[in-house]
Short mmCIF file of C-alpha atoms in Angstrom, two decimals:
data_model
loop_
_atom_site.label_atom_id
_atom_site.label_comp_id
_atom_site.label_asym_id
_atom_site.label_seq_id
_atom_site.Cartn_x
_atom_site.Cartn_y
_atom_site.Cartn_z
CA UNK A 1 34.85 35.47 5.59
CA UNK A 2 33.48 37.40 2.88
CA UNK A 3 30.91 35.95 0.96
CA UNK A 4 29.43 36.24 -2.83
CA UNK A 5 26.23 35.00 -3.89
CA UNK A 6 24.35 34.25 -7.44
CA UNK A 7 20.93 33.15 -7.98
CA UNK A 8 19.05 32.12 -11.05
CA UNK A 9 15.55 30.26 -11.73
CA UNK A 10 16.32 26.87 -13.18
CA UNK A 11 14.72 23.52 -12.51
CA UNK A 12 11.68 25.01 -11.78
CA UNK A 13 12.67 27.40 -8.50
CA UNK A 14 15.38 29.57 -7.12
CA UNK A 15 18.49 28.30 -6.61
CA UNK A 16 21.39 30.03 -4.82
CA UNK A 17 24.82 29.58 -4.37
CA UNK A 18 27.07 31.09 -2.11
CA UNK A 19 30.52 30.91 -2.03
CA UNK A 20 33.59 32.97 -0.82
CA UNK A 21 34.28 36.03 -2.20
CA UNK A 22 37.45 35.14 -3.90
CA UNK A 23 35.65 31.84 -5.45
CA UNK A 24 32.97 33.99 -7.06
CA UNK A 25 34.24 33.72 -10.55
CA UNK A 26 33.01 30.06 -10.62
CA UNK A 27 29.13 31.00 -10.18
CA UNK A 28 28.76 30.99 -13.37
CA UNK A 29 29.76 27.50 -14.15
CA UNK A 30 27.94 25.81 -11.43
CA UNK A 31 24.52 27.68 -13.21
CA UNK A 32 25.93 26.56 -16.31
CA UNK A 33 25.57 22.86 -14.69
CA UNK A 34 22.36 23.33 -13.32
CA UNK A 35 20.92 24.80 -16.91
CA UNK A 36 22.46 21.08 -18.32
CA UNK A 37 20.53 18.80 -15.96
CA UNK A 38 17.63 20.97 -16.67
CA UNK A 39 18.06 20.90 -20.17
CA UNK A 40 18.24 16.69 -19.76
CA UNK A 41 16.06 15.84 -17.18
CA UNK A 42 12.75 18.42 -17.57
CA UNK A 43 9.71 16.28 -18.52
CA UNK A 44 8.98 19.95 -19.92
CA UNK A 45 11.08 20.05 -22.81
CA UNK A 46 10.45 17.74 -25.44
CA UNK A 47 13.93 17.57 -26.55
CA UNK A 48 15.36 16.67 -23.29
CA UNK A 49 16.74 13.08 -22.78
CA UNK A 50 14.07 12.23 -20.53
CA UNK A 51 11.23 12.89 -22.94
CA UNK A 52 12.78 11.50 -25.67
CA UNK A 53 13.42 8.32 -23.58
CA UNK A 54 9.50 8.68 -22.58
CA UNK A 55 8.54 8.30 -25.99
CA UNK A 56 9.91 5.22 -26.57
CA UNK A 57 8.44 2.69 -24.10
CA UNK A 58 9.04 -1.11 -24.15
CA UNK A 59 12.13 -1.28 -26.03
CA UNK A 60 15.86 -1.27 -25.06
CA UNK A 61 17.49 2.16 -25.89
CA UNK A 62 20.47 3.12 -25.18
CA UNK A 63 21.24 6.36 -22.75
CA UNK A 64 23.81 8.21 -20.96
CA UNK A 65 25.51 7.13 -18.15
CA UNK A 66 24.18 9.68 -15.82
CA UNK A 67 21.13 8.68 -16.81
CA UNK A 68 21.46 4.78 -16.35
CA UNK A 69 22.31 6.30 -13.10
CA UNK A 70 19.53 8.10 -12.18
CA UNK A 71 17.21 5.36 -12.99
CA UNK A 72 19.03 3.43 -11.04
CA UNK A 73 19.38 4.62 -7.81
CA UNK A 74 15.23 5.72 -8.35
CA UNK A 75 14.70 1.78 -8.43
CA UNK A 76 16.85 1.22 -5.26
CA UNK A 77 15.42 3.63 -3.63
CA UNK A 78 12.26 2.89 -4.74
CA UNK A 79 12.49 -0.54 -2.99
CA UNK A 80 14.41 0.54 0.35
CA UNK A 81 11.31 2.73 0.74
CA UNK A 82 8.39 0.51 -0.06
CA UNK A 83 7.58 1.84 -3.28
CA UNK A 84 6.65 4.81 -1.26
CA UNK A 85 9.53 6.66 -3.66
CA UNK A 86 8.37 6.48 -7.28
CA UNK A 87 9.42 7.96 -10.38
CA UNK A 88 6.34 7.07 -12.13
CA UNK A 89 3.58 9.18 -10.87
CA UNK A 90 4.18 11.08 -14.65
CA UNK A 91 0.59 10.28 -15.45
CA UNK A 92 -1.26 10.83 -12.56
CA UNK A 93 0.37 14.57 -12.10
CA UNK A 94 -0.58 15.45 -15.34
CA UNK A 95 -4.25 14.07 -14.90
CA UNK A 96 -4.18 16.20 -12.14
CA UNK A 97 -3.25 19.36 -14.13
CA UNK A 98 0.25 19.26 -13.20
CA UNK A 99 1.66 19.27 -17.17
CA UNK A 100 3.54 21.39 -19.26
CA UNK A 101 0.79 23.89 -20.37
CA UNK A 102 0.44 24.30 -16.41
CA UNK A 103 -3.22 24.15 -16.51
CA UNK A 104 -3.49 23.19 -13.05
CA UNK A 105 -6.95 21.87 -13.99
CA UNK A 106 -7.93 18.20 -13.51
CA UNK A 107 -8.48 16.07 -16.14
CA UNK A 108 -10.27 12.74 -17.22
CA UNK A 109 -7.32 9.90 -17.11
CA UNK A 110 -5.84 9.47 -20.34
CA UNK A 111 -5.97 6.15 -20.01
CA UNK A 112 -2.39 5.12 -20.11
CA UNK A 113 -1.52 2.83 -17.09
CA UNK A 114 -1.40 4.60 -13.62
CA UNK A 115 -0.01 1.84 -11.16
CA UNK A 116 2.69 2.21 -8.75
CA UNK A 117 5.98 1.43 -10.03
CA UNK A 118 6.98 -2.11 -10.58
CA UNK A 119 10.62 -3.78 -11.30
CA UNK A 120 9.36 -4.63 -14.87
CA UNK A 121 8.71 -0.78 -15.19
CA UNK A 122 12.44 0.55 -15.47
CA UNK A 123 14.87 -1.63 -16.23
CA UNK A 124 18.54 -0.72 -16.44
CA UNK A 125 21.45 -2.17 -17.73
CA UNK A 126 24.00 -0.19 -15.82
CA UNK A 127 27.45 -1.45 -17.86
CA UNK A 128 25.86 -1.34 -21.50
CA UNK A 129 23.95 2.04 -20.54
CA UNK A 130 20.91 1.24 -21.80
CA UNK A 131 16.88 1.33 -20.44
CA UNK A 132 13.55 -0.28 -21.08
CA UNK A 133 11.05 1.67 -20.03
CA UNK A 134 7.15 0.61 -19.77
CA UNK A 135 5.89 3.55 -18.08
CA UNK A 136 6.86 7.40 -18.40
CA UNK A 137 8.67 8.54 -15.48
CA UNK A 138 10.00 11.56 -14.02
CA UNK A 139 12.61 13.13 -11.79
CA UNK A 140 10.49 15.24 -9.56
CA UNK A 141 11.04 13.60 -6.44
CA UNK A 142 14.92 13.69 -6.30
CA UNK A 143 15.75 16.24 -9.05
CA UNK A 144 16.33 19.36 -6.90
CA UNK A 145 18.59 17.09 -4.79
CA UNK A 146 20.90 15.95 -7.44
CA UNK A 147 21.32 19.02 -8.74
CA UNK A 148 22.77 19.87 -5.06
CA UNK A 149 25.08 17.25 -5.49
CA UNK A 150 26.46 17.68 -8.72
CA UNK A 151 26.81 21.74 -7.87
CA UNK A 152 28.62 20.34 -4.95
CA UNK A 153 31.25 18.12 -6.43
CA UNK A 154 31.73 20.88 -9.51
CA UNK A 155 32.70 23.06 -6.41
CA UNK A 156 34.89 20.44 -4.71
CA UNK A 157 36.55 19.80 -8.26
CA UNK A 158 37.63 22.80 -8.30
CA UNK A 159 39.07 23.62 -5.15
CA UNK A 160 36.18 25.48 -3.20
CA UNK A 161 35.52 23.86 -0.06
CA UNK A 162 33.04 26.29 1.55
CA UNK A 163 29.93 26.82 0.11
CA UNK A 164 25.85 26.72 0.39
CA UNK A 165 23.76 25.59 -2.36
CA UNK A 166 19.71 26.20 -2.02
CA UNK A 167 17.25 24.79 -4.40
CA UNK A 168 14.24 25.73 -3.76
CA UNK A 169 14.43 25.10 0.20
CA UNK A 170 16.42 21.71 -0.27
CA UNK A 171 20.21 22.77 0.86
CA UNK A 172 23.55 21.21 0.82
CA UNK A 173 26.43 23.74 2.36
CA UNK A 174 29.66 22.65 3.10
CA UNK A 175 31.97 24.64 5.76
CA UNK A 176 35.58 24.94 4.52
CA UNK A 177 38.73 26.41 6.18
CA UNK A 178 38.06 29.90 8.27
CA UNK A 179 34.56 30.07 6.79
CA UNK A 180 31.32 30.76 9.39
CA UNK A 181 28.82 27.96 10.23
CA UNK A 182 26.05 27.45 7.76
CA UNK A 183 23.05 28.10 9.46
CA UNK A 184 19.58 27.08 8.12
CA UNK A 185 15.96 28.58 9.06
CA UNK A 186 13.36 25.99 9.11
CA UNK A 187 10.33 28.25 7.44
CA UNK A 188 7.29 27.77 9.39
CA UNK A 189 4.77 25.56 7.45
CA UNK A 190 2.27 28.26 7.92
CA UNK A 191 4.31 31.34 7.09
CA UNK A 192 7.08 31.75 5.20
CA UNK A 193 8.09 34.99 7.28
CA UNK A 194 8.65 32.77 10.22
CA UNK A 195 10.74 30.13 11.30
CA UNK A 196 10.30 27.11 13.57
CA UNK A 197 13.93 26.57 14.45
CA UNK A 198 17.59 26.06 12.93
CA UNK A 199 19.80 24.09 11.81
CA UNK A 200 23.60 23.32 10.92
CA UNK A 201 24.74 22.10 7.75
CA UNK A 202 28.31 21.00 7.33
CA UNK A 203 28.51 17.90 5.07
CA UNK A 204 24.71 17.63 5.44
CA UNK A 205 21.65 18.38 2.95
CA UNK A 206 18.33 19.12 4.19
CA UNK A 207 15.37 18.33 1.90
CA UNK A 208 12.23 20.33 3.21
CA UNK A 209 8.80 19.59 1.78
CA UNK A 210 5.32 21.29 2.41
CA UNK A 211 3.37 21.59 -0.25
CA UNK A 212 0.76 24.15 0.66
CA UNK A 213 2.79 26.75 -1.53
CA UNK A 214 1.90 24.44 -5.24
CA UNK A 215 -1.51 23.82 -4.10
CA UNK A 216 -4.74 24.30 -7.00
CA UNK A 217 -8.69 23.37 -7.23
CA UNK A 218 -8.50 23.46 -3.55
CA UNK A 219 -6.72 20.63 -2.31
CA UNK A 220 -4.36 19.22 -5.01
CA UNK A 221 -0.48 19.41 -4.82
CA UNK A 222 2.27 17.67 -6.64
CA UNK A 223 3.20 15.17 -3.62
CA UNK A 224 1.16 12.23 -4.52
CA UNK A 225 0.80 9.19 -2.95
CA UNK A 226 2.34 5.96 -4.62
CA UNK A 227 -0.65 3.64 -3.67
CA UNK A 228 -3.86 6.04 -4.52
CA UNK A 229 -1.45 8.20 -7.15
CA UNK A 230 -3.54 11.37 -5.44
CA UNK A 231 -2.46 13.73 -3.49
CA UNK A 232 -0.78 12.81 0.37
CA UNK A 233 -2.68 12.97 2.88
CA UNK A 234 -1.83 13.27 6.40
CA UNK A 235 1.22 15.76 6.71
CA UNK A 236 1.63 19.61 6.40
CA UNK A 237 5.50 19.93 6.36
CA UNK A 238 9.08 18.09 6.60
CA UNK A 239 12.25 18.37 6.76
CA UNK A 240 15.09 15.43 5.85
CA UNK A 241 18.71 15.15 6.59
CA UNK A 242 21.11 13.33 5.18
CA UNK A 243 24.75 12.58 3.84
CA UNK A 244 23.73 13.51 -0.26
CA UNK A 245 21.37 15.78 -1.52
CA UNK A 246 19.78 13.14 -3.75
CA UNK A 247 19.33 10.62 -0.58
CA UNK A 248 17.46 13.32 1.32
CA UNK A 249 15.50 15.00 -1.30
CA UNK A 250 14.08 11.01 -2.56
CA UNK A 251 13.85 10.08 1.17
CA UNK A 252 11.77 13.19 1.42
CA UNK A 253 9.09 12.39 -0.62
CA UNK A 254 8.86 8.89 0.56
CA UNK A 255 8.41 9.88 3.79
CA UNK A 256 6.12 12.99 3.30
CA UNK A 257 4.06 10.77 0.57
CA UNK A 258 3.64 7.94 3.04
CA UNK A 259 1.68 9.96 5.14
CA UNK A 260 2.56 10.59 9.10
CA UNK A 261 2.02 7.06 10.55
CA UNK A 262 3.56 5.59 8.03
CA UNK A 263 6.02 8.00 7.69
CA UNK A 264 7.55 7.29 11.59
CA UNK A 265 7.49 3.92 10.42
CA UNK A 266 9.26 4.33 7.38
CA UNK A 267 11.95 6.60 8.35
CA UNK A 268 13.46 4.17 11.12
CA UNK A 269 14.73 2.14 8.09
CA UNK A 270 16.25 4.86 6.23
CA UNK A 271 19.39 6.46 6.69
CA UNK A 272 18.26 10.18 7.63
CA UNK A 273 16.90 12.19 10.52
CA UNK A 274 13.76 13.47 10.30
CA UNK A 275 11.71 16.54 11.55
CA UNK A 276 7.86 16.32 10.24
CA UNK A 277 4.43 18.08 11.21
CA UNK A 278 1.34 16.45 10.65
CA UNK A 279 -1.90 18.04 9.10
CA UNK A 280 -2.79 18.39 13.05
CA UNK A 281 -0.19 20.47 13.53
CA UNK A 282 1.62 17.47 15.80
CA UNK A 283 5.49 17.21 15.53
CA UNK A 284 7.68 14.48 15.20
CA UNK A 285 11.32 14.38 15.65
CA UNK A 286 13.82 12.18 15.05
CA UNK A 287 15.87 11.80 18.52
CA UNK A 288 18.92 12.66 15.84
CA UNK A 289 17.65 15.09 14.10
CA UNK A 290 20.27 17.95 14.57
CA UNK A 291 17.64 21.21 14.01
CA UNK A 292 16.76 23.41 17.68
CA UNK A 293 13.14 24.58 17.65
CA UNK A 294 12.06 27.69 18.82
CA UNK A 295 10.34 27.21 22.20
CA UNK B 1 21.94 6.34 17.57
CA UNK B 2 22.18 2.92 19.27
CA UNK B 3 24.87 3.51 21.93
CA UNK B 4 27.15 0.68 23.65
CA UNK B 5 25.18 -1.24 25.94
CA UNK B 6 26.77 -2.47 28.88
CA UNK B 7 25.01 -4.82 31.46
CA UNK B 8 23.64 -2.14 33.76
CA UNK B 9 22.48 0.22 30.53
CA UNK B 10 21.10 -2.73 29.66
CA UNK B 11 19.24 -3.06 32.65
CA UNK B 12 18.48 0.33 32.27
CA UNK B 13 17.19 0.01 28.75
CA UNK B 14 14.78 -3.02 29.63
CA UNK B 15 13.42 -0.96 32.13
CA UNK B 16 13.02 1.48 30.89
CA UNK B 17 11.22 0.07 27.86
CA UNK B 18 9.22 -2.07 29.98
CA UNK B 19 7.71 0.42 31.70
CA UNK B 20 6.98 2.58 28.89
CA UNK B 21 5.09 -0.68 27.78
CA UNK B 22 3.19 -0.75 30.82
CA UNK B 23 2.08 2.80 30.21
CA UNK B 24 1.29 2.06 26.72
CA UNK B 25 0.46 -1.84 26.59
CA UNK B 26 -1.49 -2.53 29.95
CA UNK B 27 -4.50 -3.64 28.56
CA UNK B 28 -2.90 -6.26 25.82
CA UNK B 29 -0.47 -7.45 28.26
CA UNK B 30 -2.83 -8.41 30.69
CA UNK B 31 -5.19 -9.71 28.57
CA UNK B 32 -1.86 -12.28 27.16
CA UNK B 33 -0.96 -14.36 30.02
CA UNK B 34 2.34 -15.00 28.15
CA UNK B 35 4.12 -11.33 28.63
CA UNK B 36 8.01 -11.31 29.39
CA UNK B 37 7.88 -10.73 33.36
CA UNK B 38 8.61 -7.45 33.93
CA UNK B 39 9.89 -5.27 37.28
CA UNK B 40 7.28 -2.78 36.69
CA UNK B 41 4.00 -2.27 39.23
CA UNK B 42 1.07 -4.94 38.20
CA UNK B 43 -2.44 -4.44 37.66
CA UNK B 44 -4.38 -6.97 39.70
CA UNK B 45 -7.54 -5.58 38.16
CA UNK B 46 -7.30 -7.87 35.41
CA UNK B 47 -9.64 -5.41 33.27
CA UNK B 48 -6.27 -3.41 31.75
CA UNK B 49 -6.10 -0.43 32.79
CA UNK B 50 -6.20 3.04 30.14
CA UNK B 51 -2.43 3.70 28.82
CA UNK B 52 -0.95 6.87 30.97
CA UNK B 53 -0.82 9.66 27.89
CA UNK B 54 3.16 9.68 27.03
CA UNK B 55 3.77 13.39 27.96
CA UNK B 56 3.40 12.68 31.90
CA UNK B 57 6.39 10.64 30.87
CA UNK B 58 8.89 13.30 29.51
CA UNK B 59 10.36 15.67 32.05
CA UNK B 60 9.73 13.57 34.75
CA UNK B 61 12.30 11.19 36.81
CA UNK B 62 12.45 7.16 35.83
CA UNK B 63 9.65 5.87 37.78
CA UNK B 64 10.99 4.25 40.71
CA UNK B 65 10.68 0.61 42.06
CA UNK B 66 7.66 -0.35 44.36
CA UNK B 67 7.30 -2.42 47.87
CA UNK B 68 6.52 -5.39 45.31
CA UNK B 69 10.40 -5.79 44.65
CA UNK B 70 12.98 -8.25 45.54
CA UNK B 71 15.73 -7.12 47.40
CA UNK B 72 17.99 -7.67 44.22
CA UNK B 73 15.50 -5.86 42.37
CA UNK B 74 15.87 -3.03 44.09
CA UNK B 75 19.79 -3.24 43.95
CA UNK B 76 19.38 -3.60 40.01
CA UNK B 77 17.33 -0.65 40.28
CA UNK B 78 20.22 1.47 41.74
CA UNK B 79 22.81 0.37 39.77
CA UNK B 80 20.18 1.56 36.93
CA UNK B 81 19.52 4.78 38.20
CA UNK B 82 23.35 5.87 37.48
CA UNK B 83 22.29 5.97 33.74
CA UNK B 84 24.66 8.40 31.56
CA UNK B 85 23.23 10.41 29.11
CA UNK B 86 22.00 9.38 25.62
CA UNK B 87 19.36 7.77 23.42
CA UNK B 88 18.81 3.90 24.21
CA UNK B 89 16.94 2.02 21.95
CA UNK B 90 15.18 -1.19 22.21
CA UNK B 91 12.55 -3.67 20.39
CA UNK B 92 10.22 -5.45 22.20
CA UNK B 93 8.19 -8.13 21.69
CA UNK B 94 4.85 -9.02 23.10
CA UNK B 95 2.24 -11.76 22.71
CA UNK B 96 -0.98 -11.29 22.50
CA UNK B 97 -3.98 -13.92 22.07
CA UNK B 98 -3.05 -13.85 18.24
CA UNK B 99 0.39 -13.53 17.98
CA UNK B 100 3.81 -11.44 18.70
CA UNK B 101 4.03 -7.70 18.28
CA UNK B 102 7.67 -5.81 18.06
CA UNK B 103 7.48 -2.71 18.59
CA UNK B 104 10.80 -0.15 18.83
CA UNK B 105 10.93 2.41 21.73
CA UNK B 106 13.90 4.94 21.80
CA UNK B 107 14.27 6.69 25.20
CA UNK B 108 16.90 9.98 25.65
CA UNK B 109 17.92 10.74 29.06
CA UNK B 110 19.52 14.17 29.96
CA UNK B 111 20.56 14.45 33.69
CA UNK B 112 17.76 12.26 35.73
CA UNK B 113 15.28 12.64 33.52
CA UNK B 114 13.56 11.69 30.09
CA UNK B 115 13.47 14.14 27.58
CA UNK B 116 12.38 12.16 24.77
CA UNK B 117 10.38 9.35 24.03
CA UNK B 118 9.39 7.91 20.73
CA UNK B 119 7.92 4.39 19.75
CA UNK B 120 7.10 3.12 16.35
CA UNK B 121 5.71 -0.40 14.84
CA UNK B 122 8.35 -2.55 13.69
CA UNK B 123 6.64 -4.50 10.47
CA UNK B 124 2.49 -5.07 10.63
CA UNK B 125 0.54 -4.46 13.92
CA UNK B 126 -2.53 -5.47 15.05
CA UNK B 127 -5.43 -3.24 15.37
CA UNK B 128 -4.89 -2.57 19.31
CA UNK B 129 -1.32 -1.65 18.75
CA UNK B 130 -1.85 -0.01 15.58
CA UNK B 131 -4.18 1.91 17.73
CA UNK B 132 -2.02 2.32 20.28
CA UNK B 133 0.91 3.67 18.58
CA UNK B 134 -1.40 6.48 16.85
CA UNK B 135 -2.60 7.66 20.36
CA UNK B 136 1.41 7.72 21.17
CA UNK B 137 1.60 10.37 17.79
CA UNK B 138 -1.66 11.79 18.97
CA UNK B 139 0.02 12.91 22.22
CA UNK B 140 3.12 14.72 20.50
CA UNK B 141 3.94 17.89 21.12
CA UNK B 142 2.10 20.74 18.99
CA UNK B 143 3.86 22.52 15.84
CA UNK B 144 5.58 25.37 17.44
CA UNK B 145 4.41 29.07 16.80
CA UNK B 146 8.28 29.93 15.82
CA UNK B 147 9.97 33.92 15.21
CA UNK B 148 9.48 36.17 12.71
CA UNK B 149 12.78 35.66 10.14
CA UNK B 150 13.05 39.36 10.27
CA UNK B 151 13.77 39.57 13.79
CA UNK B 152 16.67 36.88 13.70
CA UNK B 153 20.08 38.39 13.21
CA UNK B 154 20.41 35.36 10.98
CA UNK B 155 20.84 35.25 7.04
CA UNK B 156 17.75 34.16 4.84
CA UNK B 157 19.04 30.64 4.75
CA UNK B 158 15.54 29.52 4.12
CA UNK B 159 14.57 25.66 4.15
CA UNK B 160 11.09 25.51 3.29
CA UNK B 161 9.16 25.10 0.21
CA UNK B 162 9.52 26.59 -3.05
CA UNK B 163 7.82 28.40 -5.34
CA UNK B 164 4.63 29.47 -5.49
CA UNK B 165 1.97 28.46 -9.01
CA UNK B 166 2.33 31.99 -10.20
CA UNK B 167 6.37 31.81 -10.39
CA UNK B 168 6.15 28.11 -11.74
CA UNK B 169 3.89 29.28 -14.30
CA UNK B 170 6.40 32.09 -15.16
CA UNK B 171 9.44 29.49 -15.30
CA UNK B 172 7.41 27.04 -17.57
CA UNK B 173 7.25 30.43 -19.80
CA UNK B 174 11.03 31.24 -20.03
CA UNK B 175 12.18 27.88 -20.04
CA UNK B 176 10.16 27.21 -23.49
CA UNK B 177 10.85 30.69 -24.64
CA UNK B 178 14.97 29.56 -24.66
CA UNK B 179 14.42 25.96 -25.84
CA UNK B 180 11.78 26.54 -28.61
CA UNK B 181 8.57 25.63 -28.71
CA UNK B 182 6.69 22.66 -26.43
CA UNK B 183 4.25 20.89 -28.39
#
């Protein structure tokens, strides 16, 4: 099957879509989607619903639904995983340098309170569609995967059943009706020119995280720790599957952030497979984790 | 991945895990005096014995039963030893002079042998276990070296990480530059 392919920088990386030839006319709506959750959910833009939501902690205010939503499912999430997922490490990445002028240079705290994410710090009211807010948050840690699915089910809408979406290295591709089988390279942790194995995706999203690529002053990268709020120690690379982009790209970071350990521990109550290298350079995999590896 | 277990995978599955605990647990167990008993070979030396590394383990047959058996041991142990292929999971608990331990093993068999073992703590461990399941993640097999993308007849359907500073920097710049300016 012919293919046709469109890629654009939005939410911070690449992100490619493929679809089949004949479908290519709807690329540009599904970039037209991804430039809306950007312009929403960027903790960049100071007109985006998120900031304007940040700026107005400890009171009820009213939001969309999507939004209601997303907070949502980050405070479910946030407590199937420990607290190891949390939306609001806002603070402590911009301490770090991590902030909207991209310093990249560490800074003294700024004082405003840095400690993992409690149920009094989002609150939702999912019917009336309002929040309350007592810390700034951020959709870092599952943003790349929503956008997957919401590409995805603009796609399905509309009648195209075979396509791959990547975001940055986070994938969801569908196989349709006399289209090929998606297959995925797992980069190499080390070197992006190589690849430790593949993978099929058909129904599936794979959330791959290794942080060596955003690293500054050394050491720092943007996958912090809930508990210390610096950055994980413990594991060079993984890679998640599961049913929704979203699921696999929060699952991610909880299991990356968690550290390795902690991270084997972790995943056996989630609902993904698994596929992670430690800072050692040891592998774990998840018996149902569907990737081959090189030998 | 928890498959059907009927009485003789059962069997199967106990054994199995048991003996993986023997490789891994010797020491605690015989330091407990309140273990589940087990067909696996004892150690009379009462000392606890070093746990066998985990790798001996995979790609090697199911250890097999020792002069120490029943005779209805040993018939359990050939019923066992038709095992179909698959993952088998199990928790186990063990007591130790302060308390119970679970721990979860998972166990794939292809053909008569194991070709995957993995065990992880199941809620808090003590120190010993802790200890124990770290040397089990010590003993994993290495990151592998991998191919060069550019020899794979494959399309760059890459999975990895994304951008480096340099492009973020550059997005952070356009981004602005179409929404107006970020105070």
């Amino acid at each position: 099957m012919e293919l046709t392919a469109r890629s654009e920088q939005v939410l911070g990386t690449t992100i490619e879509v493929k679809v089949p030839a004949e479908a290519g006319w709807f690329l540009p709506d599904c970039f037209t989607e991804l430039k809306r959750i950007e312009a929403a959910f960027s903790r960049f833009l100071d007109d985006s619903e998120l900031s304007k939501m940040n700026s107005r902690l400890g009171e009820w205010q009213a939001c969309s639904a999507e939004m209601a939503f997303l907070l949502s499912k980050a405070v479910e999430i946030n407590r199937a995983t420990d607290g190891n997922f949390d939306i609001t490490l806002k603070n402590a990445l911009e301490n770090l340098g991590y902030d909207r002028e991209y310093s990249f240079v560490p800074k003294a705290s700024s004082g405003a309170d840095d400690s993992p994410q409690s149920p009094q710090d989002v609150q939702v009211d999912l019917e009336g569609n309002r929040v309350k807010l007592l810390k700034q948050v951020e959709f870092g840690g599952f943003g790349k995967g929503y956008a997957l699915d919401c590409v995805s089910n603009l796609l399905l809408k509309n009648g195209v059943e075979h396509y791959y979406i990547n975001a940055g290295g986070d994938i969801y591709a569908k196989k349709g009706a006399g289209g090929d089988d998606w297959v995925v390279l797992l980069e190499h942790p080390d070197d992006r020119e190589r690849a430790i194995g593949t993978l099929k995706l058909d129904g599936l999203s794979i959330a791959a995280s290794a942080p060596n690529r955003r690293k500054w002053a050394g050491d720092k990268h943007h996958l912090l720790n809930a508990r210390t709020r610096l950055p994980a120690q413990g594991v060079k690379a993984i890679f998640v599957t599961a049913k929704a982009g979203l699921e696999a790209d929060a699952y991610a970071t909880a299991i990356f952030t968690a550290g390795f350990d902690e991270g084997i521990a972790l995943f056996r109550k989630l609902p993904v497979e698994v596929l992670m290298v430690s800072s050692e350079d040891k592998m774990f995999k998840s018996p149902g984790f569907a990737g081959e590896l090189f030998s | 991945m928890e498959t059907n277990l009927t009485s003789a995978r059962n069997f199967f599955a106990s054994f199995a895990v048991f003996a993986l605990m023997g490789f891994l647990l010797a020491g605690c167990l015989n330091q407990s005096g309140s273990a589940t008993p087990t067909p696996f070979v004892k150690d009379d030396s009462g000392n606890g014995t070093a746990p066998t590394p985990i790798p001996q383990v995979i790609g090697t047959p199911i250890p097999t039963v020792t002069e120490t058996k029943t005779g209805i041991d040993k018939i359990n142990d050939t019923i066992a030893s038709i095992v179909p292929d698959g993952t088998y999971q199990q928790d186990a608990n063990y007591s130790y002079p302060k308390g119970t331990n679970t721990v979860h093993f998972s166990v794939t068999v292809d053909g008569d042998t194991v070709t995957n073992v993995s065990v992880t703590a199941v809620g808090e461990l003590d120190p010993i276990s802790t200890k124990k399941v770290a040397d089990f993640g010590a003993a994993l097999p290495s990151l592998v070296v991998g191919k060069k993308i550019n020899e794979l007849n494959l399309p760059r359907n890459v999975a990895g990480s994304s951008l480096t500073n340099a492009a973020f920097q550059s997005y952070v710049d356009a981004l602005v530059a179409n929404h107006g300016s970020v105070a």
